[in-house]
Amino acid sequence: MKTTVFLFHPNLNNSTVNKALAQSLDNDIEVRDMYSLYPDFKIDVSKEQEVLEATDRVVLQFPMYWYSSPALLK
């Protein structure tokens, strides 16, 4: 089963927990750092739909900001 982690962290280098989690994943888990892929916030919807269709499990990893998610995830 393929697992894809969609990582939504605007400042991953300064995040101790999210950075450690992303780096500790197995090699068979794909991590998609959405802020690195789309720094201009223009998401390639077709590409991301292909990724979703090809995966069995989806994980959304992001920091909580005042009980909400980062802008790119919204």
Coordinates of C-alpha atoms in Angstrom, one line a residue:
M1 CA 0.0 0.0 0.0
K2 CA 1.3 3.4 -1.0
T3 CA 1.3 6.2 1.5
T4 CA 1.6 9.9 0.6
V5 CA 2.3 12.6 3.2
F6 CA 1.2 16.0 2.2
L7 CA 3.4 18.3 4.3
F8 CA 2.0 21.8 4.7
H9 CA 4.5 23.8 6.8
P10 CA 5.5 27.3 5.7
N11 CA 8.7 27.3 7.7
L12 CA 9.8 23.7 8.0
N13 CA 13.4 24.5 8.9
N14 CA 12.4 26.2 12.1
S15 CA 10.0 23.4 13.1
T16 CA 11.5 20.8 15.4
V17 CA 8.6 18.4 15.5
N18 CA 7.3 18.6 11.9
K19 CA 10.8 18.5 10.5
A20 CA 11.8 15.5 12.6
L21 CA 8.6 13.6 11.6
A22 CA 9.1 14.3 7.9
Q23 CA 12.7 13.1 8.0
S24 CA 12.0 10.0 10.0
L25 CA 9.5 8.4 7.5
D26 CA 10.3 5.2 5.7
N27 CA 11.6 5.3 2.2
D28 CA 8.4 3.7 0.8
I29 CA 6.4 6.8 2.0
E30 CA 6.3 9.7 -0.4
V31 CA 6.5 13.1 1.3
R32 CA 5.2 16.1 -0.7
D33 CA 6.4 19.4 0.8
M34 CA 3.7 21.6 -0.7
Y35 CA 5.4 24.9 0.3
S36 CA 8.5 23.8 -1.6
L37 CA 6.5 22.6 -4.6
Y38 CA 4.3 25.6 -4.8
P39 CA 6.0 28.7 -3.2
D40 CA 3.7 30.9 -5.3
F41 CA 0.6 29.2 -4.0
K42 CA -0.4 28.2 -7.6
I43 CA -1.1 24.5 -7.1
D44 CA -1.0 22.2 -10.1
V45 CA -4.4 20.6 -9.4
S46 CA -4.1 18.0 -12.2
K47 CA -0.7 16.8 -10.8
E48 CA -2.0 16.6 -7.3
Q49 CA -5.1 14.7 -8.4
E50 CA -2.8 12.1 -10.1
V51 CA -0.8 11.7 -6.9
L52 CA -4.0 11.2 -4.9
E53 CA -5.4 8.6 -7.3
A54 CA -2.1 6.7 -7.2
T55 CA -2.0 6.5 -3.4
D56 CA -3.8 4.2 -0.9
R57 CA -3.3 6.3 2.3
V58 CA -3.2 10.1 2.6
V59 CA -1.6 11.9 5.6
L60 CA -2.0 15.6 6.0
Q61 CA 0.9 17.0 8.2
F62 CA 0.7 20.6 9.3
P63 CA 1.2 22.9 12.3
M64 CA -1.8 24.2 14.1
Y65 CA -2.1 28.0 14.0
W66 CA -4.8 29.3 16.4
Y67 CA -6.9 26.2 15.8
S68 CA -6.5 26.4 12.0
S69 CA -4.3 25.2 9.2
P70 CA -1.6 27.1 7.2
A71 CA -2.8 29.2 4.2
L72 CA -1.7 26.8 1.5
L73 CA -3.8 24.0 3.0
K74 CA -6.9 26.1 3.1

